[in-house]
């Protein structure tokens, strides 16, 4: 077996960006392995055979960033289309804009408030409950936006997401609930750049990993092959941190999602890429319709593709979202101290850090890791 300078576990953004830098900037050899049958990690995209529509297998991914460094780096590997994300939510069979903005408030209350009147209006709504020191998620949300908006848009959606009564969820799950006092519906309002890779995410990952210094093996679980793999310098591990230490301190808790696919014989099912469902009446949290991500493409006019998203405990399925609790925070701190003691191993990425990262943050973290830890120690 060939000996490599570096072994990278995980072909998501964190692992692939590091592989690209090590191979092309340092000129060292890298073996990238992933236990899934494909590269790209959670951002993986593929084309549905029946409809010809490209979809994101692990949920709709919209690239957005305000980091010039990340934008310049990633733009070497792909162009982006001009997609701007908008989120809508269905409540009692009516559609509202998210996050809550002037249109949401005016439609919901049957008002015609001006932007400068929103603050006073919400203050009066919040004052009706008089919650001084919120003790749980429900009280916190009511203290931020008042009861009617909370009950319409937050309460049942949160129950579906976390499978828990918001009264039992910790207050620190939300710090703020963004309210926009304008009609602006751009979901990533602060992002200087956003879009979807013109040729899809998988093509972008193929280009990142396209180097004579990089070999890739998919369907390859690190824990099944770790004793056979040969590398000289460093292991870069982007899987779950608790798994790396064989759950010595117990497992960390994760939430996950399940997506179930349906082909529908109409050109356009819902008129947008992501529709949230705020009520318990529908068991799913969202419906994704990926054709709307690529308005520049000519997809079939006869069929469309949708995915129902349901929130799940991550047992037996891929972990997606860390669960914010004191217990998990304490366990993570201990695992992180253990990680510091292990020589020649970098543990990172969203699974390694037990954190939610947007794609640009995962890329930024990989670039920083390369500059501060890998390139410096050559
Ligand atoms: C539902 C959902 C929607 C999202 N939408 C957006 C969005 O719209 N915009 C945005 O910016 N970000 C979004 N994200 C975040 C985005 O997915 C992450 O930023 C990105 O995936 C992080 O990359 P990563 O390399 O850290 O992790 P991953 O992409 O998860 O890569 C880690 C890889 O390690 C592999 N691995 C784990 N264990 C092993 C093992 N033992 N052996 C071999 N391989 C292993 C996994 O199979 C995986 O492929 C979303 C995330 C989720 C969950």
XYZ file of C-alpha atoms and ligand atoms in Angstrom:
431
model
C 0.000 0.000 0.000
C 1.164 3.551 -0.877
C 2.293 5.632 2.107
C 0.872 9.137 2.283
C 2.066 12.216 4.121
C -1.426 12.945 5.459
C -4.573 10.946 6.096
C -7.843 12.882 6.055
C -11.004 11.260 7.389
C -14.058 12.899 5.800
C -14.504 14.419 2.325
C -16.758 17.329 3.401
C -15.640 20.954 3.185
C -13.308 20.792 6.185
C -11.457 17.708 4.934
C -11.490 18.597 1.230
C -10.218 22.166 1.657
C -7.362 20.889 3.831
C -6.564 18.183 1.274
C -6.461 20.784 -1.514
C -4.131 23.106 0.447
C -1.792 20.318 1.578
C -1.589 18.821 -1.919
C -1.297 22.025 -3.951
C 0.361 24.475 -1.576
C 2.658 22.144 0.375
C 3.093 19.579 -2.410
C 2.490 16.706 0.031
C 0.510 13.541 -0.597
C -2.907 12.960 0.954
C -5.317 10.073 1.250
C -8.908 11.230 1.812
C -11.374 8.586 2.999
C -15.107 8.833 3.590
C -17.455 6.208 4.935
C -20.224 7.381 2.622
C -20.299 6.266 -1.027
C -19.500 9.803 -2.241
C -17.413 12.927 -1.649
C -18.863 16.306 -0.576
C -20.001 15.433 2.955
C -23.368 16.937 3.790
C -23.214 19.254 0.791
C -23.286 16.391 -1.732
C -25.578 16.956 -4.723
C -26.754 14.597 -7.444
C -29.156 14.511 -10.370
C -32.444 12.677 -9.965
C -32.752 10.134 -12.791
C -36.505 10.450 -13.242
C -36.816 14.240 -13.417
C -33.276 15.372 -14.335
C -33.405 17.800 -11.389
C -30.284 18.237 -9.261
C -30.914 17.928 -5.521
C -28.965 18.106 -2.265
C -29.182 14.706 -0.612
C -28.807 15.996 2.963
C -31.065 19.055 2.725
C -31.048 22.277 0.711
C -27.654 24.011 0.880
C -27.338 27.689 -0.036
C -23.843 29.083 -0.102
C -23.612 32.521 1.537
C -20.714 34.479 2.954
C -19.386 37.910 3.722
C -15.803 36.696 4.007
C -13.756 37.923 1.067
C -11.092 35.338 1.842
C -13.575 32.443 1.669
C -15.278 33.855 -1.422
C -11.992 34.291 -3.313
C -10.815 30.837 -2.313
C -13.977 28.929 -3.244
C -14.530 30.897 -6.466
C -11.383 29.241 -7.870
C -13.323 25.978 -8.021
C -16.774 27.048 -9.158
C -18.952 29.858 -10.460
C -22.189 30.523 -8.606
C -25.619 31.285 -10.006
C -27.513 34.328 -8.795
C -29.871 32.436 -6.466
C -31.044 34.434 -3.442
C -32.752 32.522 -0.660
C -36.215 33.309 0.590
C -38.083 31.259 3.214
C -41.827 30.989 3.508
C -43.907 29.239 6.128
C -47.394 27.793 5.990
C -49.590 28.351 9.059
C -53.270 27.411 9.069
C -53.180 27.048 5.299
C -51.828 30.565 4.736
C -48.332 31.478 3.589
C -46.129 33.985 5.452
C -42.590 35.292 5.006
C -39.747 34.213 7.307
C -37.950 35.466 9.284
C -40.861 37.503 10.590
C -40.904 40.807 8.696
C -43.310 43.659 8.100
C -45.271 41.596 5.592
C -45.599 38.705 8.089
C -46.806 41.004 10.881
C -49.220 43.004 8.733
C -50.741 39.912 7.099
C -50.947 37.974 10.366
C -52.609 40.783 12.350
C -54.544 42.281 9.388
C -52.753 45.615 9.848
C -50.881 48.083 7.697
C -48.104 49.127 10.077
C -45.252 51.301 8.853
C -41.662 50.211 9.625
C -41.275 52.833 12.370
C -44.427 51.566 14.137
C -43.332 47.919 14.488
C -41.200 48.312 17.595
C -43.948 49.988 19.623
C -46.499 47.487 18.386
C -44.382 44.504 19.472
C -43.491 46.145 22.776
C -47.214 46.363 23.559
C -47.720 42.703 22.550
C -44.803 41.589 24.760
C -46.016 43.697 27.708
C -49.326 41.794 27.761
C -47.495 38.793 29.268
C -45.037 40.651 31.481
C -42.311 37.967 31.540
C -39.377 39.505 33.397
C -37.008 36.597 33.752
C -37.710 33.849 31.166
C -37.086 30.332 32.461
C -37.560 28.278 29.302
C -37.696 28.591 25.519
C -41.416 29.387 25.470
C -41.103 32.252 27.942
C -38.039 33.593 26.158
C -39.794 33.590 22.774
C -42.879 35.321 24.202
C -40.630 37.916 25.868
C -39.071 38.591 22.454
C -42.071 38.656 20.075
C -45.293 38.300 22.107
C -47.612 35.306 22.417
C -49.629 35.373 19.131
C -46.564 35.317 16.830
C -44.885 32.741 19.088
C -47.894 30.430 18.993
C -48.324 30.754 15.235
C -44.734 30.435 14.028
C -42.500 29.078 16.778
C -44.348 26.784 19.186
C -45.428 23.835 17.059
C -42.461 24.090 14.693
C -40.141 23.814 17.720
C -42.046 20.766 18.998
C -41.540 19.112 15.597
C -37.852 20.071 15.504
C -36.886 19.019 19.027
C -39.699 16.595 19.911
C -40.107 18.490 23.189
C -42.525 20.970 24.679
C -40.823 24.425 24.418
C -41.622 24.864 28.132
C -39.140 22.070 28.798
C -36.429 23.370 26.468
C -33.602 25.482 27.908
C -33.838 29.219 27.617
C -30.425 29.480 25.891
C -31.516 27.673 22.674
C -32.531 31.107 21.361
C -30.759 34.376 22.030
C -32.911 36.454 19.755
C -35.658 36.024 17.189
C -34.914 38.247 14.228
C -37.741 40.613 13.323
C -37.426 42.778 10.239
C -39.230 46.064 10.156
C -39.173 46.102 6.350
C -40.563 44.026 3.486
C -37.093 42.692 2.605
C -37.425 38.939 2.132
C -33.791 38.031 1.391
C -33.082 35.310 3.983
C -29.319 35.929 4.050
C -29.636 39.697 4.200
C -26.139 40.284 5.554
C -24.317 38.015 3.109
C -22.243 39.887 0.562
C -22.208 36.856 -1.741
C -24.662 33.992 -2.106
C -25.743 31.403 -4.655
C -25.582 27.767 -5.699
C -22.559 26.330 -7.547
C -23.510 26.512 -11.229
C -22.562 22.887 -11.867
C -23.623 21.661 -8.417
C -21.715 20.982 -5.192
C -20.316 17.617 -6.232
C -18.482 19.143 -9.216
C -16.983 21.712 -6.853
C -15.680 18.907 -4.592
C -14.312 16.991 -7.591
C -12.268 20.069 -8.484
C -11.084 20.592 -4.894
C -9.828 17.016 -4.755
C -8.434 16.896 -8.292
C -4.671 16.638 -7.742
C -2.026 14.029 -8.475
C -1.142 14.339 -4.779
C -4.633 13.331 -3.602
C -6.204 9.883 -3.585
C -9.808 9.434 -2.496
C -11.492 6.310 -1.156
C -15.213 6.303 -0.478
C -17.176 3.566 1.349
C -14.238 3.492 3.714
C -14.864 3.821 7.457
C -11.804 4.948 9.365
C -12.598 2.702 12.326
C -12.659 -0.378 10.135
C -9.346 0.315 8.382
C -7.329 2.427 10.808
C -4.734 -0.253 11.493
C -4.033 -0.791 7.787
C -3.577 2.853 6.759
C -0.085 4.279 6.377
C 0.698 7.974 6.749
C 3.796 9.840 7.936
C 2.794 13.166 9.333
C -0.711 13.827 10.510
C -4.190 12.458 10.787
C -6.959 14.969 10.112
C -10.196 13.575 11.492
C -13.537 15.246 10.668
C -15.909 12.620 12.085
C -17.719 12.856 15.457
C -15.315 13.611 18.320
C -17.016 11.191 20.765
C -16.607 8.340 18.264
C -12.881 9.125 17.924
C -12.441 8.387 21.636
C -14.668 5.286 21.437
C -17.376 7.082 23.485
C -15.133 6.858 26.538
C -17.017 9.686 28.280
C -20.391 8.733 26.833
C -22.037 9.795 23.569
C -22.893 13.386 22.657
C -26.524 13.912 21.605
C -27.446 14.920 18.066
C -30.614 15.726 16.161
C -30.946 14.717 12.565
C -33.379 14.891 9.692
C -34.954 12.429 7.297
C -35.880 13.397 3.758
C -38.423 11.440 1.769
C -38.651 11.963 -1.943
C -41.700 12.321 -4.179
C -42.048 13.057 -7.886
C -45.101 15.126 -8.738
C -46.520 15.524 -12.222
C -46.654 19.318 -12.332
C -44.017 21.818 -13.404
C -43.933 23.715 -10.102
C -45.343 22.334 -6.828
C -44.839 25.163 -4.329
C -43.273 28.115 -6.152
C -40.189 28.250 -3.923
C -37.221 26.080 -2.886
C -38.100 25.682 0.811
C -41.524 25.923 2.451
C -41.690 25.570 6.244
C -44.752 24.056 7.897
C -45.376 25.736 11.245
C -48.251 23.531 12.474
C -48.310 20.071 14.062
C -51.056 19.098 11.628
C -48.296 18.332 9.085
C -45.727 15.958 10.619
C -42.920 17.329 8.414
C -41.058 20.566 9.151
C -40.344 21.562 5.549
C -40.839 20.691 1.921
C -37.853 21.219 -0.396
C -38.323 21.688 -4.142
C -34.817 21.789 -5.613
C -35.777 22.904 -9.132
C -36.026 26.470 -7.749
C -32.317 26.480 -6.857
C -31.301 26.546 -10.521
C -33.569 28.971 -12.348
C -30.903 29.199 -15.068
C -31.512 25.545 -16.044
C -34.238 24.218 -18.295
C -35.829 21.461 -16.259
C -38.788 19.341 -17.351
C -42.129 21.163 -17.466
C -44.006 17.918 -16.793
C -42.499 16.783 -13.492
C -41.027 18.194 -10.345
C -39.189 16.711 -7.386
C -39.960 17.394 -3.727
C -38.595 16.191 -0.391
C -40.488 16.102 2.904
C -38.145 16.868 5.812
C -38.823 15.332 9.212
C -36.770 15.995 12.320
C -35.404 12.894 14.110
C -33.228 11.749 16.986
C -29.885 10.837 15.378
C -29.864 7.182 16.373
C -28.747 4.927 13.551
C -28.770 7.855 11.091
C -26.199 10.558 10.343
C -25.802 13.191 13.076
C -26.694 16.711 11.866
C -27.345 19.205 14.669
C -25.645 19.283 18.097
C -28.098 19.424 21.009
C -27.517 22.422 23.257
C -27.552 21.211 26.903
C -25.296 21.581 29.942
C -24.573 17.842 29.876
C -23.387 17.927 26.246
C -21.367 21.095 26.847
C -19.531 19.497 29.776
C -18.876 16.246 27.930
C -17.592 18.161 24.899
C -15.156 20.173 27.039
C -13.718 16.911 28.382
C -13.389 15.377 24.912
C -11.670 18.577 23.732
C -9.115 18.306 26.575
C -8.478 14.706 25.529
C -8.007 15.834 21.900
C -5.306 18.290 22.986
C -3.277 15.412 24.436
C -3.258 13.389 21.210
C -0.149 14.026 19.113
C -0.225 14.529 15.321
C -3.997 14.497 15.097
C -6.255 17.405 14.123
C -9.928 16.945 14.998
C -12.178 19.452 13.248
C -15.177 20.240 11.088
C -18.761 20.295 12.308
C -18.667 16.727 13.675
C -15.209 17.022 15.207
C -16.056 20.343 16.893
C -19.640 19.290 17.762
C -20.888 22.595 16.322
C -23.219 23.864 13.629
C -21.146 25.531 10.912
C -22.429 27.123 7.766
C -20.356 26.111 4.749
C -18.351 29.335 4.689
C -17.444 28.840 8.366
C -16.297 25.272 7.690
C -14.110 26.550 4.811
C -12.763 29.422 6.938
C -11.966 26.986 9.778
C -10.098 24.671 7.371
C -8.079 27.568 5.889
C -7.194 28.798 9.392
C -6.219 25.277 10.472
C -4.007 24.956 7.406
C -2.246 28.270 8.022
C -1.871 28.006 11.822
C -1.342 24.302 12.387
C -0.338 22.456 9.212
C 1.803 24.822 7.097
C 3.622 26.293 10.117
C 4.757 22.934 11.438
C 6.407 21.726 8.258
C -29.830 20.008 6.854
C -28.659 20.923 6.717
C -28.764 22.016 5.879
C -27.680 22.891 5.740
N -27.821 23.972 4.924
C -26.799 24.857 4.817
C -26.929 26.020 4.010
O -27.965 26.275 3.388
N -25.881 26.874 3.945
C -24.695 26.651 4.620
O -23.761 27.468 4.522
N -24.538 25.537 5.376
C -25.553 24.645 5.494
N -25.393 23.511 6.262
C -24.097 23.270 6.930
C -23.123 22.439 6.049
O -23.679 21.177 5.773
C -21.794 22.307 6.813
O -21.199 23.571 6.949
C -20.743 21.417 6.152
O -21.267 20.175 5.815
C -19.563 21.231 7.100
O -18.551 20.451 6.478
P -17.710 19.382 7.321
O -16.623 18.943 6.440
O -17.375 19.976 8.643
O -18.741 18.212 7.646
P -19.477 17.084 6.663
O -19.890 17.779 5.426
O -20.460 16.467 7.511
O -18.265 16.113 6.352
C -17.779 15.169 7.292
C -17.575 13.872 6.562
O -16.886 12.949 7.434
C -17.334 11.659 7.104
N -17.039 10.730 8.207
C -17.534 10.774 9.474
N -17.073 9.722 10.189
C -16.257 9.007 9.359
C -15.515 7.814 9.511
N -15.501 7.120 10.659
N -14.793 7.352 8.462
C -14.796 8.015 7.270
N -15.519 9.156 7.078
C -16.239 9.652 8.104
C -18.829 11.830 6.883
O -19.349 10.755 6.126
C -18.864 13.176 6.155
O -18.902 12.988 4.752
C -26.482 22.653 6.450
C -26.391 21.539 7.301
C -27.472 20.707 7.457
C -27.365 19.562 8.421
